[in-house]
Amino acid sequence: MLAKELVAASSEPLILSLLSAGENYGYALIQEVKRLSGDKIEWTDGMLYPVLHRMENNGWIKSRWVEIDNGRRRKYYSIKKDGCKALKAKQQQWSVVNAVLGGLWGKQYV
């Protein structure tokens, strides 16, 4: 299991990356992150939805309600143009962190 702070710091780039592949709903995002991380990242509703709302308020994503087969409604999220720009910036930031850590760990500082 990853530290709570690392999970929180990586949530926006993960969500933006997933949504760049196509529209999705909250529970499916939770399950996809869990699958991709080999069960090492486990998001909860209480963690995910505030992040989605903040990202929507930032203009990075948009949402729409869809009625599903059983008459219930599900909220789908998709990335917007500003979200693509934010994703690109976050990719660059994480690349810097990854390069620094890789350099340090490659030199046996750990």
mmCIF file of N, CA and C in Angstrom:
data_model
loop_
_atom_site.group_PDB
_atom_site.id
_atom_site.type_symbol
_atom_site.label_atom_id
_atom_site.label_comp_id
_atom_site.label_asym_id
_atom_site.label_seq_id
_atom_site.Cartn_x
_atom_site.Cartn_y
_atom_site.Cartn_z
ATOM 1 N N MET A 1 0.846 -1.182 0.000
ATOM 2 C CA MET A 1 0.000 0.000 0.000
ATOM 3 C C MET A 1 0.889 1.243 0.000
ATOM 4 N N LEU A 2 0.537 2.222 -0.808
ATOM 5 C CA LEU A 2 1.304 3.462 -0.885
ATOM 6 C C LEU A 2 0.904 4.427 0.215
ATOM 7 N N ALA A 3 1.816 5.310 0.559
ATOM 8 C CA ALA A 3 1.533 6.345 1.553
ATOM 9 C C ALA A 3 0.402 7.236 1.056
ATOM 10 N N LYS A 4 -0.426 7.663 1.992
ATOM 11 C CA LYS A 4 -1.599 8.487 1.682
ATOM 12 C C LYS A 4 -1.206 9.744 0.908
ATOM 13 N N GLU A 5 -0.082 10.359 1.273
ATOM 14 C CA GLU A 5 0.361 11.594 0.626
ATOM 15 C C GLU A 5 0.741 11.365 -0.836
ATOM 16 N N LEU A 6 1.357 10.231 -1.115
ATOM 17 C CA LEU A 6 1.737 9.915 -2.493
ATOM 18 C C LEU A 6 0.500 9.610 -3.336
ATOM 19 N N VAL A 7 -0.458 8.921 -2.745
ATOM 20 C CA VAL A 7 -1.719 8.647 -3.441
ATOM 21 C C VAL A 7 -2.421 9.963 -3.773
ATOM 22 N N ALA A 8 -2.474 10.874 -2.814
ATOM 23 C CA ALA A 8 -3.129 12.170 -3.031
ATOM 24 C C ALA A 8 -2.402 12.970 -4.107
ATOM 25 N N ALA A 9 -1.083 12.996 -4.058
ATOM 26 C CA ALA A 9 -0.301 13.784 -5.018
ATOM 27 C C ALA A 9 -0.438 13.254 -6.445
ATOM 28 N N SER A 10 -0.657 11.964 -6.576
ATOM 29 C CA SER A 10 -0.740 11.368 -7.912
ATOM 30 C C SER A 10 -2.165 11.291 -8.464
ATOM 31 N N SER A 11 -3.155 11.672 -7.677
ATOM 32 C CA SER A 11 -4.547 11.483 -8.102
ATOM 33 C C SER A 11 -4.904 12.299 -9.356
ATOM 34 N N GLU A 12 -4.529 13.567 -9.412
ATOM 35 C CA GLU A 12 -4.885 14.383 -10.580
ATOM 36 C C GLU A 12 -4.251 13.871 -11.865
ATOM 37 N N PRO A 13 -2.924 13.601 -11.883
ATOM 38 C CA PRO A 13 -2.369 13.089 -13.138
ATOM 39 C C PRO A 13 -2.937 11.726 -13.526
ATOM 40 N N LEU A 14 -3.255 10.888 -12.536
ATOM 41 C CA LEU A 14 -3.854 9.600 -12.859
ATOM 42 C C LEU A 14 -5.243 9.775 -13.472
ATOM 43 N N ILE A 15 -6.064 10.609 -12.867
ATOM 44 C CA ILE A 15 -7.413 10.846 -13.382
ATOM 45 C C ILE A 15 -7.356 11.453 -14.780
ATOM 46 N N LEU A 16 -6.530 12.470 -14.956
ATOM 47 C CA LEU A 16 -6.410 13.107 -16.277
ATOM 48 C C LEU A 16 -5.920 12.110 -17.320
ATOM 49 N N SER A 17 -4.971 11.266 -16.950
ATOM 50 C CA SER A 17 -4.461 10.257 -17.882
ATOM 51 C C SER A 17 -5.549 9.270 -18.276
ATOM 52 N N LEU A 18 -6.309 8.802 -17.291
ATOM 53 C CA LEU A 18 -7.391 7.865 -17.593
ATOM 54 C C LEU A 18 -8.463 8.509 -18.463
ATOM 55 N N LEU A 19 -8.820 9.745 -18.147
ATOM 56 C CA LEU A 19 -9.859 10.419 -18.921
ATOM 57 C C LEU A 19 -9.375 10.810 -20.317
ATOM 58 N N SER A 20 -8.063 10.937 -20.499
ATOM 59 C CA SER A 20 -7.554 11.242 -21.843
ATOM 60 C C SER A 20 -7.795 10.069 -22.793
ATOM 61 N N ALA A 21 -8.026 8.874 -22.222
ATOM 62 C CA ALA A 21 -8.330 7.695 -23.035
ATOM 63 C C ALA A 21 -9.824 7.594 -23.328
ATOM 64 N N GLY A 22 -10.634 8.400 -22.637
ATOM 65 C CA GLY A 22 -12.072 8.386 -22.877
ATOM 66 C C GLY A 22 -12.866 8.638 -21.619
ATOM 67 N N GLU A 23 -14.095 8.990 -21.815
ATOM 68 C CA GLU A 23 -15.012 9.321 -20.721
ATOM 69 C C GLU A 23 -15.210 8.100 -19.814
ATOM 70 N N ASN A 24 -15.389 8.379 -18.503
ATOM 71 C CA ASN A 24 -15.604 7.295 -17.552
ATOM 72 C C ASN A 24 -16.310 7.821 -16.320
ATOM 73 N N TYR A 25 -16.773 6.930 -15.472
ATOM 74 C CA TYR A 25 -17.465 7.303 -14.247
ATOM 75 C C TYR A 25 -16.606 6.927 -13.043
ATOM 76 N N GLY A 26 -16.942 7.505 -11.894
ATOM 77 C CA GLY A 26 -16.107 7.409 -10.710
ATOM 78 C C GLY A 26 -15.719 6.008 -10.290
ATOM 79 N N TYR A 27 -16.696 5.120 -10.126
ATOM 80 C CA TYR A 27 -16.388 3.765 -9.669
ATOM 81 C C TYR A 27 -15.449 3.057 -10.643
ATOM 82 N N ALA A 28 -15.654 3.266 -11.937
ATOM 83 C CA ALA A 28 -14.785 2.645 -12.938
ATOM 84 C C ALA A 28 -13.361 3.190 -12.841
ATOM 85 N N LEU A 29 -13.219 4.483 -12.539
ATOM 86 C CA LEU A 29 -11.882 5.060 -12.341
ATOM 87 C C LEU A 29 -11.194 4.406 -11.142
ATOM 88 N N ILE A 30 -11.943 4.238 -10.050
ATOM 89 C CA ILE A 30 -11.401 3.587 -8.852
ATOM 90 C C ILE A 30 -10.907 2.184 -9.192
ATOM 91 N N GLN A 31 -11.720 1.420 -9.893
ATOM 92 C CA GLN A 31 -11.359 0.043 -10.239
ATOM 93 C C GLN A 31 -10.177 -0.018 -11.205
ATOM 94 N N GLU A 32 -10.117 0.920 -12.151
ATOM 95 C CA GLU A 32 -9.019 0.913 -13.129
ATOM 96 C C GLU A 32 -7.686 1.244 -12.461
ATOM 97 N N VAL A 33 -7.675 2.197 -11.560
ATOM 98 C CA VAL A 33 -6.437 2.535 -10.840
ATOM 99 C C VAL A 33 -5.993 1.350 -9.981
ATOM 100 N N LYS A 34 -6.943 0.723 -9.345
ATOM 101 C CA LYS A 34 -6.630 -0.461 -8.530
ATOM 102 C C LYS A 34 -6.015 -1.551 -9.401
ATOM 103 N N ARG A 35 -6.615 -1.794 -10.558
ATOM 104 C CA ARG A 35 -6.110 -2.820 -11.476
ATOM 105 C C ARG A 35 -4.717 -2.477 -11.996
ATOM 106 N N LEU A 36 -4.557 -1.236 -12.477
ATOM 107 C CA LEU A 36 -3.274 -0.821 -13.043
ATOM 108 C C LEU A 36 -2.139 -0.844 -12.024
ATOM 109 N N SER A 37 -2.470 -0.607 -10.761
ATOM 110 C CA SER A 37 -1.441 -0.582 -9.710
ATOM 111 C C SER A 37 -1.220 -1.946 -9.074
ATOM 112 N N GLY A 38 -1.890 -2.947 -9.565
ATOM 113 C CA GLY A 38 -1.762 -4.265 -8.954
ATOM 114 C C GLY A 38 -2.283 -4.267 -7.524
ATOM 115 N N ASP A 39 -3.363 -3.549 -7.308
ATOM 116 C CA ASP A 39 -4.007 -3.426 -5.986
ATOM 117 C C ASP A 39 -3.183 -2.640 -4.967
ATOM 118 N N LYS A 40 -2.207 -1.881 -5.411
ATOM 119 C CA LYS A 40 -1.375 -1.099 -4.478
ATOM 120 C C LYS A 40 -1.954 0.300 -4.232
ATOM 121 N N ILE A 41 -2.792 0.778 -5.140
ATOM 122 C CA ILE A 41 -3.459 2.069 -4.953
ATOM 123 C C ILE A 41 -4.952 1.788 -4.844
ATOM 124 N N GLU A 42 -5.506 2.100 -3.699
ATOM 125 C CA GLU A 42 -6.935 1.893 -3.480
ATOM 126 C C GLU A 42 -7.571 3.220 -3.121
ATOM 127 N N TRP A 43 -8.313 3.759 -4.067
ATOM 128 C CA TRP A 43 -9.045 5.000 -3.840
ATOM 129 C C TRP A 43 -10.390 4.686 -3.208
ATOM 130 N N THR A 44 -10.895 5.628 -2.434
ATOM 131 C CA THR A 44 -12.243 5.521 -1.892
ATOM 132 C C THR A 44 -13.098 6.602 -2.534
ATOM 133 N N ASP A 45 -14.414 6.453 -2.411
ATOM 134 C CA ASP A 45 -15.319 7.498 -2.897
ATOM 135 C C ASP A 45 -15.004 8.827 -2.240
ATOM 136 N N GLY A 46 -14.712 8.780 -0.946
ATOM 137 C CA GLY A 46 -14.441 9.994 -0.183
ATOM 138 C C GLY A 46 -13.176 10.708 -0.621
ATOM 139 N N MET A 47 -12.267 9.993 -1.245
ATOM 140 C CA MET A 47 -11.049 10.603 -1.769
ATOM 141 C C MET A 47 -11.273 11.094 -3.191
ATOM 142 N N LEU A 48 -11.925 10.261 -4.016
ATOM 143 C CA LEU A 48 -12.031 10.542 -5.442
ATOM 144 C C LEU A 48 -12.953 11.711 -5.773
ATOM 145 N N TYR A 49 -14.150 11.725 -5.233
ATOM 146 C CA TYR A 49 -15.132 12.706 -5.675
ATOM 147 C C TYR A 49 -14.755 14.154 -5.358
ATOM 148 N N PRO A 50 -14.142 14.445 -4.219
ATOM 149 C CA PRO A 50 -13.677 15.831 -4.023
ATOM 150 C C PRO A 50 -12.623 16.243 -5.060
ATOM 151 N N VAL A 51 -11.765 15.310 -5.453
ATOM 152 C CA VAL A 51 -10.757 15.611 -6.482
ATOM 153 C C VAL A 51 -11.445 15.860 -7.823
ATOM 154 N N LEU A 52 -12.407 15.027 -8.175
ATOM 155 C CA LEU A 52 -13.145 15.234 -9.424
ATOM 156 C C LEU A 52 -13.862 16.578 -9.430
ATOM 157 N N HIS A 53 -14.473 16.933 -8.309
ATOM 158 C CA HIS A 53 -15.183 18.222 -8.229
ATOM 159 C C HIS A 53 -14.211 19.391 -8.347
ATOM 160 N N ARG A 54 -13.058 19.275 -7.697
ATOM 161 C CA ARG A 54 -12.052 20.344 -7.793
ATOM 162 C C ARG A 54 -11.551 20.482 -9.230
ATOM 163 N N MET A 55 -11.316 19.354 -9.881
ATOM 164 C CA MET A 55 -10.841 19.386 -11.262
ATOM 165 C C MET A 55 -11.906 19.954 -12.199
ATOM 166 N N GLU A 56 -13.157 19.676 -11.901
ATOM 167 C CA GLU A 56 -14.247 20.243 -12.696
ATOM 168 C C GLU A 56 -14.322 21.754 -12.481
ATOM 169 N N ASN A 57 -14.158 22.198 -11.238
ATOM 170 C CA ASN A 57 -14.151 23.631 -10.932
ATOM 171 C C ASN A 57 -12.961 24.340 -11.585
ATOM 172 N N ASN A 58 -11.848 23.629 -11.746
ATOM 173 C CA ASN A 58 -10.666 24.188 -12.408
ATOM 174 C C ASN A 58 -10.846 24.276 -13.925
ATOM 175 N N GLY A 59 -11.899 23.640 -14.441
ATOM 176 C CA GLY A 59 -12.136 23.641 -15.881
ATOM 177 C C GLY A 59 -11.360 22.578 -16.631
ATOM 178 N N TRP A 60 -10.833 21.584 -15.909
ATOM 179 C CA TRP A 60 -10.041 20.529 -16.534
ATOM 180 C C TRP A 60 -10.891 19.392 -17.057
ATOM 181 N N ILE A 61 -12.000 19.131 -16.379
ATOM 182 C CA ILE A 61 -12.885 18.053 -16.788
ATOM 183 C C ILE A 61 -14.327 18.561 -16.796
ATOM 184 N N LYS A 62 -15.199 17.807 -17.435
ATOM 185 C CA LYS A 62 -16.626 18.119 -17.400
ATOM 186 C C LYS A 62 -17.365 16.819 -17.091
ATOM 187 N N SER A 63 -18.601 16.966 -16.667
ATOM 188 C CA SER A 63 -19.383 15.783 -16.318
ATOM 189 C C SER A 63 -20.761 15.859 -16.958
ATOM 190 N N ARG A 64 -21.376 14.703 -17.065
ATOM 191 C CA ARG A 64 -22.751 14.617 -17.552
ATOM 192 C C ARG A 64 -23.399 13.396 -16.919
ATOM 193 N N TRP A 65 -24.685 13.528 -16.666
ATOM 194 C CA TRP A 65 -25.453 12.420 -16.102
ATOM 195 C C TRP A 65 -25.982 11.556 -17.232
ATOM 196 N N VAL A 66 -25.899 10.238 -17.035
ATOM 197 C CA VAL A 66 -26.387 9.280 -18.013
ATOM 198 C C VAL A 66 -27.286 8.289 -17.279
ATOM 199 N N GLU A 67 -28.455 8.037 -17.851
ATOM 200 C CA GLU A 67 -29.332 7.014 -17.270
ATOM 201 C C GLU A 67 -28.873 5.658 -17.778
ATOM 202 N N ILE A 68 -28.643 4.741 -16.848
ATOM 203 C CA ILE A 68 -28.190 3.403 -17.234
ATOM 204 C C ILE A 68 -29.383 2.449 -17.246
ATOM 205 N N ASP A 69 -29.148 1.213 -17.636
ATOM 206 C CA ASP A 69 -30.205 0.228 -17.891
ATOM 207 C C ASP A 69 -31.259 0.114 -16.797
ATOM 208 N N ASN A 70 -30.846 0.104 -15.552
ATOM 209 C CA ASN A 70 -31.789 -0.133 -14.462
ATOM 210 C C ASN A 70 -32.528 1.132 -14.010
ATOM 211 N N GLY A 71 -32.424 2.210 -14.774
ATOM 212 C CA GLY A 71 -33.118 3.450 -14.449
ATOM 213 C C GLY A 71 -32.338 4.369 -13.535
ATOM 214 N N ARG A 72 -31.213 3.897 -13.029
ATOM 215 C CA ARG A 72 -30.363 4.743 -12.187
ATOM 216 C C ARG A 72 -29.546 5.670 -13.073
ATOM 217 N N ARG A 73 -29.017 6.707 -12.442
ATOM 218 C CA ARG A 73 -28.179 7.655 -13.183
ATOM 219 C C ARG A 73 -26.733 7.511 -12.735
ATOM 220 N N ARG A 74 -25.844 7.718 -13.677
ATOM 221 C CA ARG A 74 -24.405 7.624 -13.407
ATOM 222 C C ARG A 74 -23.758 8.877 -13.981
ATOM 223 N N LYS A 75 -22.828 9.457 -13.235
ATOM 224 C CA LYS A 75 -22.147 10.667 -13.685
ATOM 225 C C LYS A 75 -20.851 10.285 -14.399
ATOM 226 N N TYR A 76 -20.770 10.673 -15.659
ATOM 227 C CA TYR A 76 -19.584 10.405 -16.468
ATOM 228 C C TYR A 76 -18.733 11.670 -16.559
ATOM 229 N N TYR A 77 -17.427 11.476 -16.534
ATOM 230 C CA TYR A 77 -16.468 12.566 -16.607
ATOM 231 C C TYR A 77 -15.643 12.438 -17.872
ATOM 232 N N SER A 78 -15.296 13.584 -18.445
ATOM 233 C CA SER A 78 -14.415 13.604 -19.618
ATOM 234 C C SER A 78 -13.463 14.789 -19.495
ATOM 235 N N ILE A 79 -12.340 14.655 -20.162
ATOM 236 C CA ILE A 79 -11.298 15.687 -20.088
ATOM 237 C C ILE A 79 -11.627 16.819 -21.071
ATOM 238 N N LYS A 80 -11.278 18.030 -20.677
ATOM 239 C CA LYS A 80 -11.460 19.207 -21.531
ATOM 240 C C LYS A 80 -10.089 19.663 -22.038
ATOM 241 N N LYS A 81 -10.098 20.638 -22.918
ATOM 242 C CA LYS A 81 -8.857 21.168 -23.494
ATOM 243 C C LYS A 81 -7.879 21.623 -22.402
ATOM 244 N N ASP A 82 -8.394 22.359 -21.405
ATOM 245 C CA ASP A 82 -7.522 22.808 -20.308
ATOM 246 C C ASP A 82 -7.011 21.630 -19.484
ATOM 247 N N GLY A 83 -7.784 20.552 -19.425
ATOM 248 C CA GLY A 83 -7.340 19.345 -18.736
ATOM 249 C C GLY A 83 -6.185 18.681 -19.462
ATOM 250 N N CYS A 84 -6.221 18.730 -20.787
ATOM 251 C CA CYS A 84 -5.097 18.189 -21.574
ATOM 252 C C CYS A 84 -3.830 18.991 -21.316
ATOM 253 N N LYS A 85 -3.982 20.308 -21.214
ATOM 254 C CA LYS A 85 -2.831 21.165 -20.902
ATOM 255 C C LYS A 85 -2.314 20.865 -19.499
ATOM 256 N N ALA A 86 -3.224 20.702 -18.547
ATOM 257 C CA ALA A 86 -2.834 20.389 -17.171
ATOM 258 C C ALA A 86 -2.131 19.036 -17.116
ATOM 259 N N LEU A 87 -2.623 18.067 -17.879
ATOM 260 C CA LEU A 87 -1.991 16.748 -17.918
ATOM 261 C C LEU A 87 -0.568 16.846 -18.443
ATOM 262 N N LYS A 88 -0.382 17.610 -19.489
ATOM 263 C CA LYS A 88 0.960 17.770 -20.064
ATOM 264 C C LYS A 88 1.918 18.382 -19.028
ATOM 265 N N ALA A 89 1.448 19.398 -18.307
ATOM 266 C CA ALA A 89 2.275 20.028 -17.266
ATOM 267 C C ALA A 89 2.591 19.036 -16.154
ATOM 268 N N LYS A 90 1.611 18.244 -15.751
ATOM 269 C CA LYS A 90 1.821 17.268 -14.683
ATOM 270 C C LYS A 90 2.767 16.157 -15.137
ATOM 271 N N GLN A 91 2.682 15.766 -16.400
ATOM 272 C CA GLN A 91 3.602 14.759 -16.929
ATOM 273 C C GLN A 91 5.041 15.270 -16.851
ATOM 274 N N GLN A 92 5.241 16.535 -17.192
ATOM 275 C CA GLN A 92 6.587 17.114 -17.121
ATOM 276 C C GLN A 92 7.084 17.167 -15.681
ATOM 277 N N GLN A 93 6.211 17.552 -14.757
ATOM 278 C CA GLN A 93 6.598 17.629 -13.342
ATOM 279 C C GLN A 93 6.968 16.250 -12.796
ATOM 280 N N TRP A 94 6.149 15.249 -13.090
ATOM 281 C CA TRP A 94 6.431 13.907 -12.587
ATOM 282 C C TRP A 94 7.679 13.326 -13.256
ATOM 283 N N SER A 95 7.950 13.697 -14.496
ATOM 284 C CA SER A 95 9.167 13.238 -15.173
ATOM 285 C C SER A 95 10.406 13.769 -14.472
ATOM 286 N N VAL A 96 10.343 15.012 -14.021
ATOM 287 C CA VAL A 96 11.472 15.594 -13.287
ATOM 288 C C VAL A 96 11.697 14.829 -11.987
ATOM 289 N N VAL A 97 10.625 14.610 -11.234
ATOM 290 C CA VAL A 97 10.738 13.877 -9.962
ATOM 291 C C VAL A 97 11.279 12.469 -10.216
ATOM 292 N N ASN A 98 10.749 11.806 -11.234
ATOM 293 C CA ASN A 98 11.196 10.450 -11.558
ATOM 294 C C ASN A 98 12.682 10.435 -11.930
ATOM 295 N N ALA A 99 13.119 11.412 -12.722
ATOM 296 C CA ALA A 99 14.525 11.466 -13.140
ATOM 297 C C ALA A 99 15.448 11.703 -11.945
ATOM 298 N N VAL A 100 15.044 12.602 -11.053
ATOM 299 C CA VAL A 100 15.871 12.886 -9.877
ATOM 300 C C VAL A 100 15.979 11.646 -8.993
ATOM 301 N N LEU A 101 14.843 11.019 -8.717
ATOM 302 C CA LEU A 101 14.872 9.817 -7.873
ATOM 303 C C LEU A 101 15.654 8.697 -8.548
ATOM 304 N N GLY A 102 15.445 8.530 -9.854
ATOM 305 C CA GLY A 102 16.189 7.502 -10.584
ATOM 306 C C GLY A 102 17.686 7.753 -10.532
ATOM 307 N N GLY A 103 18.084 9.018 -10.650
ATOM 308 C CA GLY A 103 19.499 9.358 -10.555
ATOM 309 C C GLY A 103 20.061 9.085 -9.170
ATOM 310 N N LEU A 104 19.311 9.465 -8.165
ATOM 311 C CA LEU A 104 19.766 9.225 -6.799
ATOM 312 C C LEU A 104 19.844 7.733 -6.481
ATOM 313 N N TRP A 105 18.839 7.009 -6.852
ATOM 314 C CA TRP A 105 18.810 5.585 -6.539
ATOM 315 C C TRP A 105 19.809 4.812 -7.381
ATOM 316 N N GLY A 106 20.086 5.311 -8.568
ATOM 317 C CA GLY A 106 21.086 4.674 -9.420
ATOM 318 C C GLY A 106 22.495 4.837 -8.858
ATOM 319 N N LYS A 107 22.692 5.872 -8.044
ATOM 320 C CA LYS A 107 23.995 6.130 -7.431
ATOM 321 C C LYS A 107 24.091 5.531 -6.033
ATOM 322 N N GLN A 108 23.107 4.736 -5.676
ATOM 323 C CA GLN A 108 23.096 4.029 -4.401
ATOM 324 C C GLN A 108 23.070 4.957 -3.192
ATOM 325 N N TYR A 109 22.366 6.095 -3.315
ATOM 326 C CA TYR A 109 22.196 6.988 -2.161
ATOM 327 C C TYR A 109 21.262 6.381 -1.118
ATOM 328 N N VAL A 110 20.461 5.451 -1.569
ATOM 329 C CA VAL A 110 19.463 4.886 -0.651
ATOM 330 C C VAL A 110 20.068 3.750 0.128
#
